[in-house]
XYZ file of C-alpha atoms in Angstrom:
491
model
C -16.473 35.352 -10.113
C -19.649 35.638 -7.903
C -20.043 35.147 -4.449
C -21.215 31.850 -4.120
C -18.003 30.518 -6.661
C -15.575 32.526 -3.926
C -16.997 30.712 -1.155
C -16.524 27.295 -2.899
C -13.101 28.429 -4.086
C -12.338 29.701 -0.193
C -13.341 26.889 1.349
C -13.041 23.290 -1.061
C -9.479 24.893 -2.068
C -7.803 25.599 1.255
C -4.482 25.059 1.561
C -3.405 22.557 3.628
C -0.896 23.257 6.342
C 1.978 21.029 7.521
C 0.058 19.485 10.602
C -2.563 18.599 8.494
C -0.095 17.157 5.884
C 1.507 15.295 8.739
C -1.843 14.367 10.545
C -3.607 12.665 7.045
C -0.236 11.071 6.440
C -0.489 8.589 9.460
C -3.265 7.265 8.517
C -0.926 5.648 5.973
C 1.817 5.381 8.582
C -0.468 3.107 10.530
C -2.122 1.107 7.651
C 1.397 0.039 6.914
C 2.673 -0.617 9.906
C 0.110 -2.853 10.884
C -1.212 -4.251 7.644
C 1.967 -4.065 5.629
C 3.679 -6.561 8.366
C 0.970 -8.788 7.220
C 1.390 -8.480 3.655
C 5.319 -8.735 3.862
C 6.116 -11.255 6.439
C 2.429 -13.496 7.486
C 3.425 -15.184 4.185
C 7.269 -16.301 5.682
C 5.891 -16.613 8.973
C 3.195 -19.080 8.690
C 5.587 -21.380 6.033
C 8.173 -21.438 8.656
C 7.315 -20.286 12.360
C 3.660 -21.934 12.067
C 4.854 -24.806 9.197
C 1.145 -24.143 7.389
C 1.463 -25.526 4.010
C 2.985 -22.996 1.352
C -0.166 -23.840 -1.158
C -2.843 -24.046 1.929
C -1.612 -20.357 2.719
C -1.757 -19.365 -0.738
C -5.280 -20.466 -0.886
C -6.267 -18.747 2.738
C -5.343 -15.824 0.773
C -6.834 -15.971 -2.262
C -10.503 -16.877 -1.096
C -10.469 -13.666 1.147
C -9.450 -11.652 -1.315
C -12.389 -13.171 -3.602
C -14.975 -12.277 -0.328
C -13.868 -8.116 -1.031
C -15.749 -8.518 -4.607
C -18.788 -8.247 -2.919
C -17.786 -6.947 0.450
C -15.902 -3.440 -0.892
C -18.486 -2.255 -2.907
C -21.184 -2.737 0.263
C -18.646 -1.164 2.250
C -18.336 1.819 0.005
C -21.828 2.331 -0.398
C -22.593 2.490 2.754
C -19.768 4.970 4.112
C -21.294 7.486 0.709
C -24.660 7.116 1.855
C -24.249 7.948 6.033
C -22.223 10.756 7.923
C -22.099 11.498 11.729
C -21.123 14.843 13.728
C -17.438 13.860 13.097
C -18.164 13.623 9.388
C -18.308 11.367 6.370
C -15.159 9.631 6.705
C -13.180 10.561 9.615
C -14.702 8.415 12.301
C -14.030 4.997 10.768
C -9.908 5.767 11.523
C -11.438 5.049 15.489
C -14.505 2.472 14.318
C -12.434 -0.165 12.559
C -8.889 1.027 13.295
C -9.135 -0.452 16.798
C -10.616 -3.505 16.095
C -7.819 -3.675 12.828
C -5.088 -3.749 15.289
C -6.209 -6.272 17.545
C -7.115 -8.783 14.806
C -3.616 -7.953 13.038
C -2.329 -8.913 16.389
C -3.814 -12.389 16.759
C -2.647 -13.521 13.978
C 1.163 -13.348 15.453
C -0.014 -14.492 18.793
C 1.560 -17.976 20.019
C -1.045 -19.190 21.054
C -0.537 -23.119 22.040
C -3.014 -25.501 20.119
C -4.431 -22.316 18.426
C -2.158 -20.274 16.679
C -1.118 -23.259 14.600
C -4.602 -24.253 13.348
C -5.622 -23.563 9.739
C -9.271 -22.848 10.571
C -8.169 -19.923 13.288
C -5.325 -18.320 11.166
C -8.578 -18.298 8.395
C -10.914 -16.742 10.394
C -8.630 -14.529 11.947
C -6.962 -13.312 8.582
C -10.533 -13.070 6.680
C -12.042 -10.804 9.589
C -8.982 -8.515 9.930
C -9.105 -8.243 5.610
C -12.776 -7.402 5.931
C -12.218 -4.764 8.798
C -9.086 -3.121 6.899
C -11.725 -2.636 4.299
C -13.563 -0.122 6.582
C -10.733 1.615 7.801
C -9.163 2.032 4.349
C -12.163 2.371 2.263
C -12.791 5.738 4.491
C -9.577 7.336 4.229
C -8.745 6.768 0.611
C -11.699 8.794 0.346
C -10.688 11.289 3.062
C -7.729 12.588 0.651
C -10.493 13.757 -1.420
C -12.353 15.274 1.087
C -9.383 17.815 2.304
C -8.905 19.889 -0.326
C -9.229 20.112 -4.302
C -6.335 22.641 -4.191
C -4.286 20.555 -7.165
C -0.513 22.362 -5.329
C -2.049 20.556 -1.924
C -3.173 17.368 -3.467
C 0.592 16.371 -4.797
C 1.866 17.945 -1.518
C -0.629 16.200 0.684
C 0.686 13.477 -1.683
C 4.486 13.178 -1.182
C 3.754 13.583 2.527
C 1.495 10.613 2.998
C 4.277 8.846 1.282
C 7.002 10.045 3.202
C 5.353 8.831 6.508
C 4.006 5.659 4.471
C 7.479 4.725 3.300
C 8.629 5.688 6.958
C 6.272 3.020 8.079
C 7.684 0.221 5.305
C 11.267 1.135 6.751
C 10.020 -0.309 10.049
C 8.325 -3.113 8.649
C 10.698 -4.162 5.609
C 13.820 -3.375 7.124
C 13.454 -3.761 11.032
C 11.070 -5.407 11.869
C 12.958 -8.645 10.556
C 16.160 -7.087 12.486
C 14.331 -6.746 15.666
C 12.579 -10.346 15.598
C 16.213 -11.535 14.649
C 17.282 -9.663 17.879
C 15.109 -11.497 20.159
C 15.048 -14.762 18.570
C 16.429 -17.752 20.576
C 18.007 -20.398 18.388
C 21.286 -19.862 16.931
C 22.586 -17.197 18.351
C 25.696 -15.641 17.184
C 27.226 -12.700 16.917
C 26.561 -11.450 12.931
C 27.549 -8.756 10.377
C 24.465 -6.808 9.814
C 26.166 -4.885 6.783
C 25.903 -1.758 7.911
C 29.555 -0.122 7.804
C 30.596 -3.621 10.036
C 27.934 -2.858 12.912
C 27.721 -6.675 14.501
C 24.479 -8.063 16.459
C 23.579 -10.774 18.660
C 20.780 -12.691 15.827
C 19.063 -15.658 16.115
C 17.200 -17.917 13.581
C 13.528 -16.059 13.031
C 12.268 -18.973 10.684
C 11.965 -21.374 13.151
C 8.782 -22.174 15.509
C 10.630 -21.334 18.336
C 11.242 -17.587 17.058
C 7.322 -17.243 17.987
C 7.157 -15.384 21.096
C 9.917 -13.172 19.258
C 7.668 -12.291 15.964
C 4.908 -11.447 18.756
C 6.799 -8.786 20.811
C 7.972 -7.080 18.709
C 4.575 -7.069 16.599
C 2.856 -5.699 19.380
C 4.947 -2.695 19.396
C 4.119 -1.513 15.946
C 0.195 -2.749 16.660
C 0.355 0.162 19.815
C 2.769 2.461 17.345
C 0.039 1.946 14.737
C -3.065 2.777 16.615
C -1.719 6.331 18.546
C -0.808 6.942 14.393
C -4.838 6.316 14.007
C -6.021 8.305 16.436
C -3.554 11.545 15.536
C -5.063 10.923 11.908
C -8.373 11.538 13.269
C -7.832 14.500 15.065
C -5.718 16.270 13.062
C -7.762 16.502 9.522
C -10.909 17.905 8.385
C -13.556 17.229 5.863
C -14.246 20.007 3.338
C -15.374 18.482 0.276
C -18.299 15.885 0.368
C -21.410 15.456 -0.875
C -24.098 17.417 -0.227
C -27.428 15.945 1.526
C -29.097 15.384 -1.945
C -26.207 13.857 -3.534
C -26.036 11.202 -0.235
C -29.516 10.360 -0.805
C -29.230 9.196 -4.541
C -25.913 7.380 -3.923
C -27.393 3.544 -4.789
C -25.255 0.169 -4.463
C -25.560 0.105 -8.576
C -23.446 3.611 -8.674
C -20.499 1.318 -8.049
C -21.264 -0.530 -11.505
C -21.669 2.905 -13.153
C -18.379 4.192 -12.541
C -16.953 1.523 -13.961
C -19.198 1.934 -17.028
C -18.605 5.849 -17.120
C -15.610 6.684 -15.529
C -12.804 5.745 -18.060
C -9.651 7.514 -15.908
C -10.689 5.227 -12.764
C -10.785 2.228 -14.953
C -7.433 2.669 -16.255
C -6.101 4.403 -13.271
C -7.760 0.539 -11.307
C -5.805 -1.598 -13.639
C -2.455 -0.141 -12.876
C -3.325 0.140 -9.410
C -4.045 -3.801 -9.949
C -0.303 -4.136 -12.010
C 1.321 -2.353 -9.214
C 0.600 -3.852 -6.491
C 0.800 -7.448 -7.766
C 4.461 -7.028 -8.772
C 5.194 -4.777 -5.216
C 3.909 -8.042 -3.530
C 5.538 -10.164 -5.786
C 8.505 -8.817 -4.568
C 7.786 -8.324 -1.050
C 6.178 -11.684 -0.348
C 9.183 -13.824 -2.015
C 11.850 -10.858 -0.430
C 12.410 -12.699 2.824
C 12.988 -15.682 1.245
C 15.417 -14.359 -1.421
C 17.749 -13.270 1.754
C 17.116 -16.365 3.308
C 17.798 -18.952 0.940
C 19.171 -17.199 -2.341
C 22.142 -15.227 -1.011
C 22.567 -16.564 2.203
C 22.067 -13.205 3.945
C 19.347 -12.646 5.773
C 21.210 -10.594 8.195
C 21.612 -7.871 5.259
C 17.977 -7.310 5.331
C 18.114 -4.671 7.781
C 20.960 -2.662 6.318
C 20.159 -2.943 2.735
C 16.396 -1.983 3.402
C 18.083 0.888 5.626
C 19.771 2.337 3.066
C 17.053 1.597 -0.103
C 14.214 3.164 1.947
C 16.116 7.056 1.745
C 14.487 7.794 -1.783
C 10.979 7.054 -0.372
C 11.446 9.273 2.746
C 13.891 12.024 1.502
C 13.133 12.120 -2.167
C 9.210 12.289 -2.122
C 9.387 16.371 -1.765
C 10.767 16.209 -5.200
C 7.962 14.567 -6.937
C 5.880 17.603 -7.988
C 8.674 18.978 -9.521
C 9.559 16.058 -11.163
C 6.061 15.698 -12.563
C 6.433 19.100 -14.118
C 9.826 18.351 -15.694
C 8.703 14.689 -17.350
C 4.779 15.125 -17.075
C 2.105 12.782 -15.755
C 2.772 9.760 -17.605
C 6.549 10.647 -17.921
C 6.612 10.389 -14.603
C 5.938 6.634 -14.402
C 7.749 5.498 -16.999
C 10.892 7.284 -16.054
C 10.338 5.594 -12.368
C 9.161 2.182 -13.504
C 11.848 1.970 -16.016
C 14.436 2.644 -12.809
C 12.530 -0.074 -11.078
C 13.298 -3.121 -13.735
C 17.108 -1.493 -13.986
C 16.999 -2.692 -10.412
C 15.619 -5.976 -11.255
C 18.203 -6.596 -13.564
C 20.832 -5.730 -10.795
C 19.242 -8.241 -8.588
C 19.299 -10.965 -10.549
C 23.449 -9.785 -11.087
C 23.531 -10.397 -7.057
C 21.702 -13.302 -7.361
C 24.185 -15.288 -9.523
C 26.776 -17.749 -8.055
C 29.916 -15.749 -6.833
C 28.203 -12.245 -6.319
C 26.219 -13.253 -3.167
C 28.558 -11.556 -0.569
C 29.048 -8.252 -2.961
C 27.683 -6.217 -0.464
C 27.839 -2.832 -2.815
C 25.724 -4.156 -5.319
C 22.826 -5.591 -2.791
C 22.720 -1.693 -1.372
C 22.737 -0.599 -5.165
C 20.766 -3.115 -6.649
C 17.905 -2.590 -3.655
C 18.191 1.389 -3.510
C 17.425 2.068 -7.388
C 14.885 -0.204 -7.343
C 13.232 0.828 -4.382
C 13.475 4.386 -5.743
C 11.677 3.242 -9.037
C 8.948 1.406 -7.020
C 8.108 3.793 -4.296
C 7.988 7.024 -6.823
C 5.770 5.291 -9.097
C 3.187 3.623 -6.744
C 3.481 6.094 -4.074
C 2.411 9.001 -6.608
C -0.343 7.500 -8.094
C -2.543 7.997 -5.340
C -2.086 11.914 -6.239
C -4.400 10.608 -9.226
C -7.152 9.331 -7.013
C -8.909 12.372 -5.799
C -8.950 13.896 -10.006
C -10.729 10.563 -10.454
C -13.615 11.424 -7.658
C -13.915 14.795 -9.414
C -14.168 13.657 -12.914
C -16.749 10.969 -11.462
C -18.973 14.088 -9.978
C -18.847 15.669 -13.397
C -20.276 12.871 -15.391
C -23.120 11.775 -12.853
C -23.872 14.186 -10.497
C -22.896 12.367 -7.508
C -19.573 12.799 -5.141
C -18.850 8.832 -4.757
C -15.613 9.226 -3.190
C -16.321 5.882 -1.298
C -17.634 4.022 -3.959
C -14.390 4.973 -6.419
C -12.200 4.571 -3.668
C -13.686 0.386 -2.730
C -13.173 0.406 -7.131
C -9.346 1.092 -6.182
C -9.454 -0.953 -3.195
C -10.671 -3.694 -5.280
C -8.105 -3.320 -7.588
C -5.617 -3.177 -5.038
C -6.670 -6.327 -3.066
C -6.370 -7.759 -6.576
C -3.087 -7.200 -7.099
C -2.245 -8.045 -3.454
C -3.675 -11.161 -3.614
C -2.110 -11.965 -7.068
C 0.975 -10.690 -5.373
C 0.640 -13.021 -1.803
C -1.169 -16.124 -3.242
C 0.540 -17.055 -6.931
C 4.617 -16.590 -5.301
C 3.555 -18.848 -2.777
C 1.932 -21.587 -5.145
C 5.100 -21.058 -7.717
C 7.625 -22.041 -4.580
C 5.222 -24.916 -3.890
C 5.237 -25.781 -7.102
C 9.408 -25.191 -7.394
C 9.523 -27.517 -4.471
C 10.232 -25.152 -1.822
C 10.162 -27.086 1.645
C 9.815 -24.665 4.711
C 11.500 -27.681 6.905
C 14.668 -27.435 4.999
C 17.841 -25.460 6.016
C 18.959 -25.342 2.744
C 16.412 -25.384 -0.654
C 17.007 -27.321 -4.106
C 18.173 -25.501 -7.151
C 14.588 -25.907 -8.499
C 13.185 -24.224 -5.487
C 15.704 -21.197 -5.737
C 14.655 -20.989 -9.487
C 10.918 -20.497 -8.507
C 12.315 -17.785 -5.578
C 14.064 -15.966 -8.385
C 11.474 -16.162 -10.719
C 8.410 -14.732 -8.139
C 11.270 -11.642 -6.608
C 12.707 -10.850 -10.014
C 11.154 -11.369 -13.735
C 7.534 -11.142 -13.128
C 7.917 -7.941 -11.207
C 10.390 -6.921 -14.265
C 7.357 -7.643 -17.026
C 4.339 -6.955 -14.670
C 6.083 -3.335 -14.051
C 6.661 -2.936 -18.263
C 3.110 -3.875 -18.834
C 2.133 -1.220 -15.985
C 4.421 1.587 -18.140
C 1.604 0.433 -21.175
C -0.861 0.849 -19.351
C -0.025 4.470 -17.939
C 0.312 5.823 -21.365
C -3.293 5.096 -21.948
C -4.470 7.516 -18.866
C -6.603 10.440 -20.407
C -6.796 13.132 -17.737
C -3.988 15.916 -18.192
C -3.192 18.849 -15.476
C -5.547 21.283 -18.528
C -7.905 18.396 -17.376
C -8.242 18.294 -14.319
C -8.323 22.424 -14.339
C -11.369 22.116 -16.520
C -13.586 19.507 -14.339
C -12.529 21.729 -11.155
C -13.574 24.966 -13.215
C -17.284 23.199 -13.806
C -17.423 21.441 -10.643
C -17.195 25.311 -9.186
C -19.935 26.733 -11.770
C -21.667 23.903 -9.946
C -21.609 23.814 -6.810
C -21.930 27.528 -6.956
C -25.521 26.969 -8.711
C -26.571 24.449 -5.805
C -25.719 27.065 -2.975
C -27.803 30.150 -4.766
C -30.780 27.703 -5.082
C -30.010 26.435 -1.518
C -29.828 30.130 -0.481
């Protein structure tokens, strides 16, 4: 191996330590915590705390997710083409993260006369999408920046997802707990499901839960942006493109990935699958508690004890990987996720709604199913980048990583808009204490079977990827003859 290959090797494949693990995992902590609460609970929020139309927020949603066609690709472009003294990526955690927060924020804010109006929770909504776009545009394509060590990519990997997952336990399980806690109507003293622990809950679907749903949304907005910062400091950029290969990056390079790149396009769609059927889920969830088994006051416990396998289990993923391979992987995980499904819809059935055993079982294997097999994926992200350099020349970390984020919003808009527009459609009525059997249908139907199919279709798709480990050893064996060429002629 010469000289300039050793340098490459010493520096593109350092291992990462723990801090830095930690540090590039918040980033993800704090994307959740304040975008996530968006995703999971704006949906429940505005059809019941603000009374906004179920179909008018459905369509709020879908027409910003159409404005990121042409909006991600700009924004990748431009983050390839420019770097500052911080670096390539880094500095957009502080740019946008900032202004993320406080937009997240508004849209929970009770504000008289204002917080209620359709045009302001549009705005407000559309600028906050187009903002998360620069925040998560950059660090997507930060994980491929830290290393190309493959041992630190899936470590780097279940990390992230530990602290991501960390971040959905606040938001899926408490933060409905603690807006229950402060909420003002109703109050009683309820069974919370865990081992007989009783609360003081009030009614959070009801307008005057408002000032409630802000508190305690502030917190995580505060929690969220010290988790931005910490990202910032704590990682370093090590592989990026050269000057040369920033200068050629052009807005069409986004269209030739998609022509070229074959893993990313395949890698997208499932991206697209996976996230329509997690936000299937999570967009109809509250209402599934609410109105299907009466037991909203579960949420807290049964997320609880379903969120374990994303925190405690991710350290087990590489090894797992080895033991079923790549695409083994997701089948073996997806396949645990419709099991749960199945289980669900068991709980959901007259007579089984106060079976408290099988809500925690039901939940836990299918939360281990889902966050395995979307949480790992993004340990196929930064092979993508590198097989992308290979066949043009060009490092478009950016411009592959607004591809995924496109893919992504797809799914997430599929995933918030059509649940939405199936319980309008079912009949649902937000005003209602109690919902017809028609409406309960369409509840069942977005939180159960199309997540079942969309995640069997996703298990199709999988098998299709192309790019073994042998690979992804090859393209980092010729990326090194490279690179090595480009520093002796630099030299």
């Amino acid at each position: 191996m010469s000289n300039n290959t050793q340098n490459v090797h010493q520096d593109e494949y350092h291992k990462l330590n723990l801090a830095e693990r930690i540090g590039y995992g918040l980033g993800d902590f704090a994307q959740n915590l304040v975008f996530g609460t968006v995703g999971g609970f704006l949906a429940l929020y505005l059809t019941t705390v603000n009374t906004i139309g179920t179909a008018t927020a459905g369509f709020i949603f879908l027409f910003v997710r159409i404005v990121n066609v042409i909006w991600d690709p700009m924004v990748g472009t431009y983050v390839d083409k420019h770097s500052s003294r911080a670096g390539k990526y880094r500095p957009w955690l502080l740019r946008a993260g900032i202004p993320m927060v406080i937009l997240a924020a508004l849209l929970f804010t009770p504000i008289p006369g204002i917080s209620d109006s359709v045009p302001f929770i549009f705005i407000t909504y559309l600028l906050l999408d187009l903002i998360y776009s620069v925040v998560n545009i950059p660090y997507g394509s930060l994980n491929a920046s830290l290393t190309r060590d493959p041992d630190s990519v899936d470590q780097i990997t279940t990390t992230r997802m530990m602290l991501a997952n960390g971040a959905n336990l606040l938001v899926y399980t408490m933060f409905p707990m603690f807006v229950q806690l402060v909420a003002p109507l109703d109050r009683s003293l309820k069974d919370t499901g865990l081992f007989g622990l009783k609360l003081n809950m009030g009614t959070y679907t009801d307008p005057s839960a408002d000032h409630a749903w802000f508190s305690v949304y502030a917190i995580y907005m505060v929690i969220g942006a010290v988790a931005l910062f910490l990202c910032y400091k704590l990682t370093k950029e090590r592989v990026v493109a050269n000057a040369e290969q920033t200068a050629k990056v052009k807005v069409y390079d986004f269209f030739v990935e998609f022509k070229n790149n074959k893993p990313l396009i395949i890698l997208g769609i499932f991206f697209m699958l996976a996230f329509t059927f997690m936000f299937f889920m999570n967009t109809v969830n509250g209402f599934f508690y609410q109105y299907t088994v009466n037991h909203s006051d579960w949420m807290g416990a049964v997320g609880l004890i379903a969120s374990i396998p994303g925190i405690a289990f991710t350290v087990f993923w590489p090894k797992l990987k080895k033991i079923f391979g790549k695409k083994g992987f997701f089948h073996f995980f997806l396949g645990m996720f419709v099991v749960g499904e199945i289980l669900t819809w068991v709980w959901s059935l007259d007579g089984m709604h106060d079976q408290l055993w099988l809500a925690y079982v039901s939940t836990f294997i299918k939360q281990w199913g889902l966050s395995s097999a979307t949480g790992f994926m993004w340990a196929l992200v930064p092979e993508v980048v590198s097989y992308g350099e290979l066949k043009s020349g060009k490092r478009n970390a950016a411009i592959i990583n607004a591809i995924m984020g496109l893919f992504f919003k797809v799914g997430f808009t599929l995933g918030g808009a059509i649940p939405l527009w199936f319980l309008a459609a079912y009949g649902f009525n937000g005003d209602a204490e109690h919902q017809t059997a028609n409406a309960l249908a369409g509840i069942n139907m977005s939180a159960i079977w199309i997540p079942a199919v969309l995640a069997v279709v996703s298990m199709i798709v999988m098998h299709f990827y192309p790019l073994s480990d042998k690979d992804v050893d090859s393209i980092n064996k010729q990326l090194d003859e490279k690179r090595a060429e480009m520093k002796a002629a630099e030299a």
